[in-house]
CSV table of C-alpha atoms in Angstrom, one decimal:
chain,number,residue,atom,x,y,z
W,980,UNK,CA,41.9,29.3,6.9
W,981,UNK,CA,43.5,27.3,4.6
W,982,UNK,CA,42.8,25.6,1.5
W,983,UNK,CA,43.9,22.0,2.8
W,984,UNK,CA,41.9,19.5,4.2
W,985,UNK,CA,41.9,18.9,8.4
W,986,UNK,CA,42.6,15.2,9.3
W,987,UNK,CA,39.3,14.7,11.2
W,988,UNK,CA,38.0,11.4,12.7
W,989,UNK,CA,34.4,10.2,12.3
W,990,UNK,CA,33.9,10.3,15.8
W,991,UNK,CA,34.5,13.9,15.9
W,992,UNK,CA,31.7,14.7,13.4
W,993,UNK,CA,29.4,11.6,13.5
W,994,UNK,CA,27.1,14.4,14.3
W,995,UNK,CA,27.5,16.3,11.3
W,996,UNK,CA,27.7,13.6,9.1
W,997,UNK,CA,24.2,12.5,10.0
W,998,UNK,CA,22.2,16.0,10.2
W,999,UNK,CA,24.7,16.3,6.5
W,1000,UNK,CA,23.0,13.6,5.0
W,1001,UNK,CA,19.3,14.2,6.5
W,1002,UNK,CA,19.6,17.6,5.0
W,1003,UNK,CA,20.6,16.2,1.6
W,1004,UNK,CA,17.7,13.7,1.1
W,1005,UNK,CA,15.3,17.0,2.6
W,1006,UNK,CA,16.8,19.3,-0.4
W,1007,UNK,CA,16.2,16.3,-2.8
W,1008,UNK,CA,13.0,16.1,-1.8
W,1009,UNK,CA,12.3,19.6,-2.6
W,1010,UNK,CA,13.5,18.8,-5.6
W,1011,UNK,CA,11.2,16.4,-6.8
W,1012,UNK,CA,8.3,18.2,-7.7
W,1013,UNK,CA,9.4,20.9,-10.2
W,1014,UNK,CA,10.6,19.7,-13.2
W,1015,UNK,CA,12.9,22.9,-13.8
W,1016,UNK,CA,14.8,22.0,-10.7
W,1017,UNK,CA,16.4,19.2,-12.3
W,1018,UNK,CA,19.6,21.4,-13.0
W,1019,UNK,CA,20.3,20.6,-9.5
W,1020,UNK,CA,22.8,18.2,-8.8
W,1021,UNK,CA,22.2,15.1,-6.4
W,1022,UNK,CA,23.0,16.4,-3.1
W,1023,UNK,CA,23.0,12.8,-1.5
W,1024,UNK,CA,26.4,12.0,-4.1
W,1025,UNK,CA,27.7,15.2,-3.5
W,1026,UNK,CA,27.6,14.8,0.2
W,1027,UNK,CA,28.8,11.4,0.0
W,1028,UNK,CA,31.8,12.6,-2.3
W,1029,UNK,CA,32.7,15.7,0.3
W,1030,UNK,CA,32.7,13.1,3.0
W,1031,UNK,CA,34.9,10.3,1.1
W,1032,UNK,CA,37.6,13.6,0.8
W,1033,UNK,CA,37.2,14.8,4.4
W,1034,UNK,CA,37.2,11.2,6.2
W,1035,UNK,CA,40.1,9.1,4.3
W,1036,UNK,CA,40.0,6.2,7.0
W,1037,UNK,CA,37.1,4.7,5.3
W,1038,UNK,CA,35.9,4.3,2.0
W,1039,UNK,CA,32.2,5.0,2.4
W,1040,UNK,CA,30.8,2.3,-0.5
W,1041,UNK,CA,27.5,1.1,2.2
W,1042,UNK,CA,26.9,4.8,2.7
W,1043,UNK,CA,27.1,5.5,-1.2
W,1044,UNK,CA,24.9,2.5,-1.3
W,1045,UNK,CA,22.4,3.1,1.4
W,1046,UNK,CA,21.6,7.0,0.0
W,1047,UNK,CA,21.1,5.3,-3.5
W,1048,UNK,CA,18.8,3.2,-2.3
W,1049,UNK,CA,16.6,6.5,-0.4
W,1050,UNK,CA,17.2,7.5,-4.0
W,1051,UNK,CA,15.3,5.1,-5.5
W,1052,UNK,CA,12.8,5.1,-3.4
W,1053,UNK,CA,11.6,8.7,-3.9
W,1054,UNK,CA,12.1,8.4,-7.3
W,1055,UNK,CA,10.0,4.9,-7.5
W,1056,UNK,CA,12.6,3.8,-9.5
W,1057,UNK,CA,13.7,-0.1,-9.5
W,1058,UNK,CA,16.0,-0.5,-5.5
W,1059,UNK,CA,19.5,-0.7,-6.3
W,1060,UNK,CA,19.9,1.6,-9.9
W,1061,UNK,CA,20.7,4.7,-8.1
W,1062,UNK,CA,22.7,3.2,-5.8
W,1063,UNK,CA,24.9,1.4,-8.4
W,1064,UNK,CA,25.2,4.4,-10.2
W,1065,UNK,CA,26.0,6.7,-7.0
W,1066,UNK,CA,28.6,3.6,-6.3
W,1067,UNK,CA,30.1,3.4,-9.3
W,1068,UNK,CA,31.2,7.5,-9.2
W,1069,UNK,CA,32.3,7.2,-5.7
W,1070,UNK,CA,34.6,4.2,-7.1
W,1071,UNK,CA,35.9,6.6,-9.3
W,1072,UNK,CA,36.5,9.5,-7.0
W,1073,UNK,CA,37.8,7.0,-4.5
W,1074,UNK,CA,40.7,6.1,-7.6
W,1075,UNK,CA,42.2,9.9,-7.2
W,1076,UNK,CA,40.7,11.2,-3.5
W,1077,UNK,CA,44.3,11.7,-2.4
W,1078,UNK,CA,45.0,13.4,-5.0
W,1079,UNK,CA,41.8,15.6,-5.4
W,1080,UNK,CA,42.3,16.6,-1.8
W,1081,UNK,CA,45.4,18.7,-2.6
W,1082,UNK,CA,43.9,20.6,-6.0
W,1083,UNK,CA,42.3,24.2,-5.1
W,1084,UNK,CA,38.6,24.3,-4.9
W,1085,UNK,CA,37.8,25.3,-8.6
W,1086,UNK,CA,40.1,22.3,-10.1
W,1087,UNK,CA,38.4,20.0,-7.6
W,1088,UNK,CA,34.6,21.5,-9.1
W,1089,UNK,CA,35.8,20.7,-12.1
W,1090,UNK,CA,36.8,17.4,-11.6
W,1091,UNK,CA,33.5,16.8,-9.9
W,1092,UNK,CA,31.8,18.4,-12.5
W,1093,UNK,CA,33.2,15.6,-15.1
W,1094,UNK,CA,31.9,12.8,-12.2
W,1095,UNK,CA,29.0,14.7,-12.5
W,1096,UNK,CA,28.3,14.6,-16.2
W,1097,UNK,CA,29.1,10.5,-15.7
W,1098,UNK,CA,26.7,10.0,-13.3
W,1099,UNK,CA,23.8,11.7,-15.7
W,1100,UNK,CA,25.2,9.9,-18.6
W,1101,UNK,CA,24.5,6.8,-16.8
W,1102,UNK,CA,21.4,8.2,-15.7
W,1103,UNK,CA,20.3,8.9,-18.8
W,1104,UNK,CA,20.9,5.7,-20.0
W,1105,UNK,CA,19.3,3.5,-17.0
W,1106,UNK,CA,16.2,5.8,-17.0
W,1107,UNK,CA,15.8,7.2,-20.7
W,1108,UNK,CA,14.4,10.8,-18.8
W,1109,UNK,CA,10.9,12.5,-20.9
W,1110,UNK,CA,11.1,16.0,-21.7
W,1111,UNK,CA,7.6,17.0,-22.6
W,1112,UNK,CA,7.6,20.3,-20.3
W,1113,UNK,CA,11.2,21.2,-19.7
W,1114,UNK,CA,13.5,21.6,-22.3
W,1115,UNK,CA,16.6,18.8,-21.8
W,1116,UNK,CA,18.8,21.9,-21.4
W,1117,UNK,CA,18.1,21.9,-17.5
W,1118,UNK,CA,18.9,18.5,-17.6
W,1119,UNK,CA,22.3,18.6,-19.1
W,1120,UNK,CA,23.2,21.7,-17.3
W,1121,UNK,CA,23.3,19.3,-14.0
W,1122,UNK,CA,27.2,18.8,-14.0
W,1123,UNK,CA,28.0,22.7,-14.9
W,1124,UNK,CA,26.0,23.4,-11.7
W,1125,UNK,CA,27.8,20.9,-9.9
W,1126,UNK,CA,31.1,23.0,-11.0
W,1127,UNK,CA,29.4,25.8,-9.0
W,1128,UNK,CA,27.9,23.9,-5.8
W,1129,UNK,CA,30.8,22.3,-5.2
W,1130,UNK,CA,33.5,24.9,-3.8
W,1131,UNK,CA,30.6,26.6,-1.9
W,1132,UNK,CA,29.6,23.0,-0.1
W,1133,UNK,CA,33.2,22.1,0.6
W,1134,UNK,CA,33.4,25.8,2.4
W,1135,UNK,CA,30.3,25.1,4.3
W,1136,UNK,CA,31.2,21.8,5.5
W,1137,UNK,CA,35.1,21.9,6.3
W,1138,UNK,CA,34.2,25.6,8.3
W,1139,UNK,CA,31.3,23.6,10.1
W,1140,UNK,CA,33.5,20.5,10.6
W,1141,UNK,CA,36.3,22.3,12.2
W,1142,UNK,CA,34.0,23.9,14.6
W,1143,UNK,CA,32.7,20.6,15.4
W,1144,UNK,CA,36.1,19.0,15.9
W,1145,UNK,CA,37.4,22.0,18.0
W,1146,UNK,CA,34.6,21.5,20.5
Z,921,UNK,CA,17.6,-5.2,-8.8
Z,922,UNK,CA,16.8,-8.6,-10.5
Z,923,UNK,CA,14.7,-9.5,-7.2
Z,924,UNK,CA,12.9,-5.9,-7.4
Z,925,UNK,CA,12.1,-6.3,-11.3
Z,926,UNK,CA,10.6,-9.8,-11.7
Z,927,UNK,CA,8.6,-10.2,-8.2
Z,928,UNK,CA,7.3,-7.5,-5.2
Z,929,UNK,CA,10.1,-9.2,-3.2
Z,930,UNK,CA,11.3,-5.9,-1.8
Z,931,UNK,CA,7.8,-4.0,-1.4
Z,932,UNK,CA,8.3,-4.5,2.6
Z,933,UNK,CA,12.2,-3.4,2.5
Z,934,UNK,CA,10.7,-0.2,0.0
Z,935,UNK,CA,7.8,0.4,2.7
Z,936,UNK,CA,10.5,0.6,5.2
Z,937,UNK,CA,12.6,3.2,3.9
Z,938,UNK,CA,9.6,5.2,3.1
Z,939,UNK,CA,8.2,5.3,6.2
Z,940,UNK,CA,11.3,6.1,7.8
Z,941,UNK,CA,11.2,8.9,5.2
Z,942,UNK,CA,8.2,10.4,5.8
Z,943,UNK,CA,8.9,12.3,8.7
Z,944,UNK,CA,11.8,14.4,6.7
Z,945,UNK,CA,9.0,14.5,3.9
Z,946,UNK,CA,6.6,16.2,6.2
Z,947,UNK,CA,9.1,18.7,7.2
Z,948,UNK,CA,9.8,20.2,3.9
Z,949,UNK,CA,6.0,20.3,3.0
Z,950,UNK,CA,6.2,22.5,5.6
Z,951,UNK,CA,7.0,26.0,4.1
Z,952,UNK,CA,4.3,25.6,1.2
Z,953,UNK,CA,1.5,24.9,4.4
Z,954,UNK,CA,3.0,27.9,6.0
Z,955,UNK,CA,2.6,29.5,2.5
Z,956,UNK,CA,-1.2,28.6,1.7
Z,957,UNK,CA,-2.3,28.8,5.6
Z,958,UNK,CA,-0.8,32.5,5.4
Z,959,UNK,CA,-2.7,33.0,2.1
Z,960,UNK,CA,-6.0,31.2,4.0
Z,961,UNK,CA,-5.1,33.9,6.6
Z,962,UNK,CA,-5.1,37.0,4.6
Z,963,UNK,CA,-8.6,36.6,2.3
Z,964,UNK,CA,-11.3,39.2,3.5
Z,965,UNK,CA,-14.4,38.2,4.4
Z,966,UNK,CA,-16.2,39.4,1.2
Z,967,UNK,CA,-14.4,37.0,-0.8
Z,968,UNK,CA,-14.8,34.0,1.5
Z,969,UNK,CA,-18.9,34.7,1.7
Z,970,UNK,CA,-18.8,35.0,-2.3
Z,971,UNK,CA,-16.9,31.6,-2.7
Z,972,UNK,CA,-19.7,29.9,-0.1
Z,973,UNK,CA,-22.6,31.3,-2.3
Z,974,UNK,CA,-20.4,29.8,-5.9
Z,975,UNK,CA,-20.4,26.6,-3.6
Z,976,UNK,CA,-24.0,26.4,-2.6
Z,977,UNK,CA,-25.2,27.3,-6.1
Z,978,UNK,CA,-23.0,24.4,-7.5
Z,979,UNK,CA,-24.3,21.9,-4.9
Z,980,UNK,CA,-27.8,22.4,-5.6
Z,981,UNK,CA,-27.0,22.0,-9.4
Z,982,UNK,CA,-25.4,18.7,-8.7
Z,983,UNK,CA,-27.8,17.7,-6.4
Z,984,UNK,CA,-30.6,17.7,-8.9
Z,985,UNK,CA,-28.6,16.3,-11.5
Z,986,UNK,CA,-28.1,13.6,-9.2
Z,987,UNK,CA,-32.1,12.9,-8.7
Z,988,UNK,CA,-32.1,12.2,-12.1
Z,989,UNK,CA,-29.2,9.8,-12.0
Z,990,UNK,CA,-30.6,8.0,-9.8
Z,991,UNK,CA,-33.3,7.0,-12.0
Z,992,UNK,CA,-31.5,6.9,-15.0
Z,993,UNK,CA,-29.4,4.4,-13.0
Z,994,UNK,CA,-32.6,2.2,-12.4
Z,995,UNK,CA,-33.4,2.5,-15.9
Z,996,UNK,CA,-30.5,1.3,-17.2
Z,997,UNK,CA,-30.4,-1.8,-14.7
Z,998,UNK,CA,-33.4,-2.6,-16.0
Z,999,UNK,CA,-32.7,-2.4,-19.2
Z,1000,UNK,CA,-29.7,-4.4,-18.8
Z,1001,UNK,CA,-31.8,-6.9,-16.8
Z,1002,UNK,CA,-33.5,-7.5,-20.3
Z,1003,UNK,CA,-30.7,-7.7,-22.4
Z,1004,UNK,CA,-29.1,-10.2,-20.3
Z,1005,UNK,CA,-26.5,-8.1,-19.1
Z,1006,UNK,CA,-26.1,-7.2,-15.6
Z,1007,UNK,CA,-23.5,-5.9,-13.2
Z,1008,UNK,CA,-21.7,-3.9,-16.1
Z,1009,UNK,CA,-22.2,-0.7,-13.4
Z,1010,UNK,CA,-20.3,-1.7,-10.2
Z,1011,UNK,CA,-21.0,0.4,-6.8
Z,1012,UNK,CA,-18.0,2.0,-5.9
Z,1013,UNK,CA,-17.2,3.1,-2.8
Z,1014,UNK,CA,-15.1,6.2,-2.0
Z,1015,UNK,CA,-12.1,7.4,-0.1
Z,1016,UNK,CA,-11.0,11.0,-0.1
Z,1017,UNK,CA,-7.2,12.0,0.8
Z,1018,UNK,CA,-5.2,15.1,0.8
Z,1019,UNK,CA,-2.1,15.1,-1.8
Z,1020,UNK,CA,0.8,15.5,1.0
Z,1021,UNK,CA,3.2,16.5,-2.1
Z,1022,UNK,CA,3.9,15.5,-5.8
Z,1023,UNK,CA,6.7,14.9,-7.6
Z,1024,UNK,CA,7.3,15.6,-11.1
Z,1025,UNK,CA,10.5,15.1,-13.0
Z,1026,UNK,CA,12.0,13.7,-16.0
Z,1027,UNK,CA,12.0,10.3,-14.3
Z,1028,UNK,CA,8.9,9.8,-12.4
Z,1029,UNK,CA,5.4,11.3,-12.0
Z,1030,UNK,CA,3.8,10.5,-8.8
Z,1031,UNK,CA,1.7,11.9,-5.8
Z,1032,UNK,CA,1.6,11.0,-2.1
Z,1033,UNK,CA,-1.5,11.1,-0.6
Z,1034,UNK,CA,-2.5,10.9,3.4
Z,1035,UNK,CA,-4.4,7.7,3.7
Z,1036,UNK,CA,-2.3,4.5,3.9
Z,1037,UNK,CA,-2.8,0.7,5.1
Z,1038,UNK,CA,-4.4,1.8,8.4
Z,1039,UNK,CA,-7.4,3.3,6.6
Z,1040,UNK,CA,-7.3,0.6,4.4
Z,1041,UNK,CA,-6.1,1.7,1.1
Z,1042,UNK,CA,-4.8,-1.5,-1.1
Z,1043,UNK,CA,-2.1,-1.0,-3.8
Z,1044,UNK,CA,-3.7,-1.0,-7.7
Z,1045,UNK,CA,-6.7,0.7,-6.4
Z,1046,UNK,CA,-8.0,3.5,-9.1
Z,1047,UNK,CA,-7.5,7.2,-7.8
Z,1048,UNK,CA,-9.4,9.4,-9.3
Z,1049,UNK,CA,-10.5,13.6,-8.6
Z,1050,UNK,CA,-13.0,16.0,-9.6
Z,1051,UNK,CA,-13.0,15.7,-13.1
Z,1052,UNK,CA,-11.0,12.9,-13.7
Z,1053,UNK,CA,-8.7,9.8,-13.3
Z,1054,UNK,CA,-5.6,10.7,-11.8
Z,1055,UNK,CA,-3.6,7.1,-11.4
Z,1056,UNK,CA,-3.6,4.1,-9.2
Z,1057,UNK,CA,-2.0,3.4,-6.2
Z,1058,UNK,CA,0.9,1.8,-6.0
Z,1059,UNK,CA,3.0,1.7,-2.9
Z,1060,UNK,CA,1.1,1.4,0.9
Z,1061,UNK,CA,2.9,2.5,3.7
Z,1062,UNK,CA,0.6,3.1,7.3
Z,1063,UNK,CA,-0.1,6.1,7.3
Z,1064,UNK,CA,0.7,7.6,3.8
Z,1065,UNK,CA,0.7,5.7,0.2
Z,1066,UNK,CA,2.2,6.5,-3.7
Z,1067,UNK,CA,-0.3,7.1,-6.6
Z,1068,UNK,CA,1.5,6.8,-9.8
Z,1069,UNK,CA,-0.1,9.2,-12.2
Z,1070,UNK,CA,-1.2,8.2,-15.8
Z,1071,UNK,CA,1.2,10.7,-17.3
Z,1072,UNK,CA,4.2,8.7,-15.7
Z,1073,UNK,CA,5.9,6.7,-18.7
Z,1074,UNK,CA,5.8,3.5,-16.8
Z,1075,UNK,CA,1.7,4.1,-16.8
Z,1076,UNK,CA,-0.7,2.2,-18.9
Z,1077,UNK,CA,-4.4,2.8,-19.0
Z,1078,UNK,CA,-6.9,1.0,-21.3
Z,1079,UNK,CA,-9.6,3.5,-23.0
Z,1080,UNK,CA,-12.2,3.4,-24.9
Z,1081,UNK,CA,-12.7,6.6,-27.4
Z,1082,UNK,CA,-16.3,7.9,-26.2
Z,1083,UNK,CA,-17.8,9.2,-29.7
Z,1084,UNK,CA,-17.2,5.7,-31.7
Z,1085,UNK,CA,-16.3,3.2,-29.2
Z,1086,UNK,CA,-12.7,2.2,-30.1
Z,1087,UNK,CA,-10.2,0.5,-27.6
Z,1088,UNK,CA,-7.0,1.5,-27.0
Z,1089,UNK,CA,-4.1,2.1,-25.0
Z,1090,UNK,CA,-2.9,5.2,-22.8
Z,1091,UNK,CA,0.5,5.1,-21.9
Z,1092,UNK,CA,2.3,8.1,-19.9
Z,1093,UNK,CA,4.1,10.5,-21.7
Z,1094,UNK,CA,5.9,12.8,-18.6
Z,1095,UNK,CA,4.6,16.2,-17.5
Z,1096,UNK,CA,0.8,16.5,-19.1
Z,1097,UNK,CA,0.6,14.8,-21.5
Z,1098,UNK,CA,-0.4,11.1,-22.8
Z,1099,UNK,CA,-0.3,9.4,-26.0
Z,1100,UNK,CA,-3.0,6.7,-27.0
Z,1101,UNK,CA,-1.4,4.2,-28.9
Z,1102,UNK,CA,-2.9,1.1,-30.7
Z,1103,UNK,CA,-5.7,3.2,-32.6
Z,1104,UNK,CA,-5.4,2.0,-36.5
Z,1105,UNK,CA,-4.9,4.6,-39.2
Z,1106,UNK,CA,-7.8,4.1,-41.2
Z,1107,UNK,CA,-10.0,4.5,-37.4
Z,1108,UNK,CA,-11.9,7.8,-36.9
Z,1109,UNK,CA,-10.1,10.2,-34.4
Z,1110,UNK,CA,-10.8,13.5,-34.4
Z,1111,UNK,CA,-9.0,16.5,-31.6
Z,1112,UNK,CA,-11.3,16.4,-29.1
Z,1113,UNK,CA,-12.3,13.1,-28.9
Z,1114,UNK,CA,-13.3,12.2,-25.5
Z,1115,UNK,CA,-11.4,9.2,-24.1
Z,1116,UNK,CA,-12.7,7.2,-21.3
Z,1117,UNK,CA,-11.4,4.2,-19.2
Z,1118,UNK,CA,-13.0,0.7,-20.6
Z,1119,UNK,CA,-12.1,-1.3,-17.9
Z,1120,UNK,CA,-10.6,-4.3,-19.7
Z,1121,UNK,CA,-8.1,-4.8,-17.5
Z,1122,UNK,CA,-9.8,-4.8,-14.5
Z,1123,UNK,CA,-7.8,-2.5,-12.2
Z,1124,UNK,CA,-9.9,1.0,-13.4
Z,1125,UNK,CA,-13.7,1.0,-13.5
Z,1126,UNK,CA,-15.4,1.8,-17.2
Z,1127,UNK,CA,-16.3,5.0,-17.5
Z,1128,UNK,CA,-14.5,7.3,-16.1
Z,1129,UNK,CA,-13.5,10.3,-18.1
Z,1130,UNK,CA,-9.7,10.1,-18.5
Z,1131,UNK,CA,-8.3,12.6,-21.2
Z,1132,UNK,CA,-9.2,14.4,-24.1
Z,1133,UNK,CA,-7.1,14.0,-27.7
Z,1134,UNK,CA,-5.3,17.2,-28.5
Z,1135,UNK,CA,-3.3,16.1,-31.6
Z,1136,UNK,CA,-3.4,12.8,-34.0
Z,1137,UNK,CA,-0.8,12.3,-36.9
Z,1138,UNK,CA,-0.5,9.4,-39.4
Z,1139,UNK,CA,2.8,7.8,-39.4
Z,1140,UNK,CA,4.4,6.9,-42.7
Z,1141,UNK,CA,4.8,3.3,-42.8
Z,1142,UNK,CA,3.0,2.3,-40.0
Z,1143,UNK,CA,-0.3,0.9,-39.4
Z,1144,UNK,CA,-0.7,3.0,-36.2
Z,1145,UNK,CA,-1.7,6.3,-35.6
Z,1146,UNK,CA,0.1,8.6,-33.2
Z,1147,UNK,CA,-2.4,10.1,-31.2
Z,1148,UNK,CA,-1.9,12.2,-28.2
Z,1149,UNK,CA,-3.7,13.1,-25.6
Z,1150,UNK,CA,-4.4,15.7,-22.1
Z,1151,UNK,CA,-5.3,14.2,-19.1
Z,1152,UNK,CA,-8.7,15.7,-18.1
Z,1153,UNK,CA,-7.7,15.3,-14.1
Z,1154,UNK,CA,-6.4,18.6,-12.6
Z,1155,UNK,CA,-3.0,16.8,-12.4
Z,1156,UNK,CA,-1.1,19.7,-11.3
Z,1157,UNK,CA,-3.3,21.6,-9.1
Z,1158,UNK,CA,-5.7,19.3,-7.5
Z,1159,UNK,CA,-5.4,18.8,-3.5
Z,1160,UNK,CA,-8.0,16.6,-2.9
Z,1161,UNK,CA,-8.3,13.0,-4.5
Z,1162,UNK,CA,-10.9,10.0,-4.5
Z,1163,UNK,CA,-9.2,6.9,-4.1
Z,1164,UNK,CA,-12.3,4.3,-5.3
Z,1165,UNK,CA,-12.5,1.0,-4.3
Z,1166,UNK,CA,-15.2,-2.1,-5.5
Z,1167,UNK,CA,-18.1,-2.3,-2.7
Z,1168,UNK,CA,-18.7,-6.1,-3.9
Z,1169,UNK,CA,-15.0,-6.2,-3.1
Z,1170,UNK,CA,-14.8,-5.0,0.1
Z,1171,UNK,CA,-18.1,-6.8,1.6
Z,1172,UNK,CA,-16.2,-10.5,1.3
């Protein structure tokens, strides 16, 4: 298997994409409860990044928008902040996706990994984060987990969406 | 965002997404009821006899504690009648749910509970457990609904301090723990000072235990003390909640 990116159609993985997403928002919701957990990266973003790389025809803005808002819904924050945030990054990786989509998997963790560390800037900014009980290390390790999710979700997905497409 | 902030314009399109969340929400409370019903599973029946005697002793302790309530409750009306004030002890009627999950993170402390709009649950209604308040509603859906807890930062709860009577203000403070602002330095607060809800602003009923102070500092330069505080509401480990609502209300 190679390390490049399959032109695939929507059509050929609507499927996936869905069930993709669905298991995102479930993981985040796992997520919620444990303060420690927040090392984890947003799955929905990540997803929606993975996605923007794998299907170039469109540019996947509504979906960035529409898992921002699920976003701020389970976090009770104000509709719309995720969502501009999640946009904003995606507007970014749109900018070199061409580009990205050519890099090996670790340069392409690592340039996620900088999106990354954006988004919690931003998120550190819009929602000024407490850390009574966890120490603000967890929090700030978010993006250098990122670095690490990354390769292993592109694997998953692009072995899963060739599968799919191959049917 | 703007339309979100200043007015409840998007409570319905909220409600929406939430209920169309809640089945994926049920699905991943499901390993932790596969985890307790397999624990439920595995206790002999020793310990399960020995936990319905603890619970019979405590219900006959409580149950003539509350004989004398009851009285003390007609005393006190009475004795209100002759001061001139009445109605300062409102009948409150009581709701019990089952936490479905909570969330706690950096950004937001809440809990969602099993009883929503169909059972008649109203948003800004107090929720309270066992030994405590826990936080007020504030999102209905049908069948489920969002308690915000006091230790979330965007909580605010006014108190009264139970040994000298002083008011002030509770605001959240993340994970477990609260700070009671507005208390002035020269004031008496001592660690372990007692805090209870005054009901001033009319959402939570006086009375109710709500936490207890754990540390108070003077602040150079201000005229405030920082005080803070422990929820006395088993936050973190409490499955079963009291969602109260006013009887007076509910009869119009």
């Amino acid at each position: 298997m190679s390390n490049k990116f399959h032109d695939i159609n929507f059509s050929q993985v609507s499927i996936l994409v869905i069930v993709s997403y669905l298991v995102a928002i479930s993981l985040t919701i796992i997520t919620l409860n444990n303060p420690v957990l927040s090392f984890l990266p947003p799955f929905g973003l990540l997803v929606v990044l993975f996605w923007s790389l794998q299907l170039i025809n469109s540019n996947h803005l509504v979906t960035a928008m529409l898992i921002g808002l699920v976003y701020d819904v389970l976090y009770i924050t104000l509709l719309g902040s995720h969502a501009l945030i999640f946009i904003l990054v995606l507007f970014f990786m749109l900018r070199v996706r061409l580009r990205l989509r050519s890099y090996p998997l670790w340069q392409q963790g690592i340039f996620v990994g900088i999106y990354f560390f954006i988004y919690q800037l931003l998120h550190f900014l819009f929602f000024s984060p407490s850390f009574i009980e966890t120490s603000p290390l967890f929090y700030w390790l978010m993006p250098v987990s990122a670095v690490f999710i990354w390769p292993a979700l592109v694997v998953t997905l692009r072995a899963l969406s060739n599968k799919f497409s191959t049917i | 965002m703007v339309s979100d902030h200043y007015g409840n314009f998007l409570g319905s399109f909220r409600n929406l997404i939430n209920t169309t969340l809640e089945p994926l929400s049920r699905i991943t409370t499901l390993p932790s009821q596969a985890q307790t019903w397999y624990l439920e599973s595995i206790k002999d029946q020793a310990q399960i006899e020995k936990e319905l005697l603890k619970l019979r002793t405590e219900n006959l302790i409580l149950k003539s504690e509350l004989q004398l309530k009851d009285s003390l409750e007609m005393e006190v009306a009475r004795l209100q009648r002759l001061l001139g004030t009445t109605g300062r002890m409102d009948k409150q009627t009581l709701l019990i749910a089952n936490i479905l999950r909570y969330s706690s993170n950096p950004i937001s402390q809440h809990l969602i509970i099993n009883k929503g709009r169909l059972d008649g649950v109203k948003t800004s209604q107090p929720v309270i457990d066992s030994d405590g308040v826990l936080g007020q509603i504030i999102n209905v859906n049908p069948t489920t609904s969002t308690v915000l807890l006091l230790t979330d930062q965007k909580h605010q709860i006014p108190v009264r301090i139970q040994r000298t009577g002083q008011r002030g203000i509770l605001t959240g403070n993340g994970y477990n723990q609260v700070n009671l602002d507005y208390i002035p330095s020269n004031a008496s607060v001592e660690p372990g000072d007692k805090l209870i809800s005054s009901g001033i602003g009319g959402v939570f009923p006086s009375g109710y235990p709500v936490a207890t102070v754990t540390e108070v500092q003077p602040l150079d330069g201000s005229s405030y003390l920082q005080i803070t505080a422990e929820p006395v509401a088993k936050i973190h480990s409490s499955y079963e909640v009291l969602i109260l609502s006013d009887a007076s209300k509910s009869n119009e």
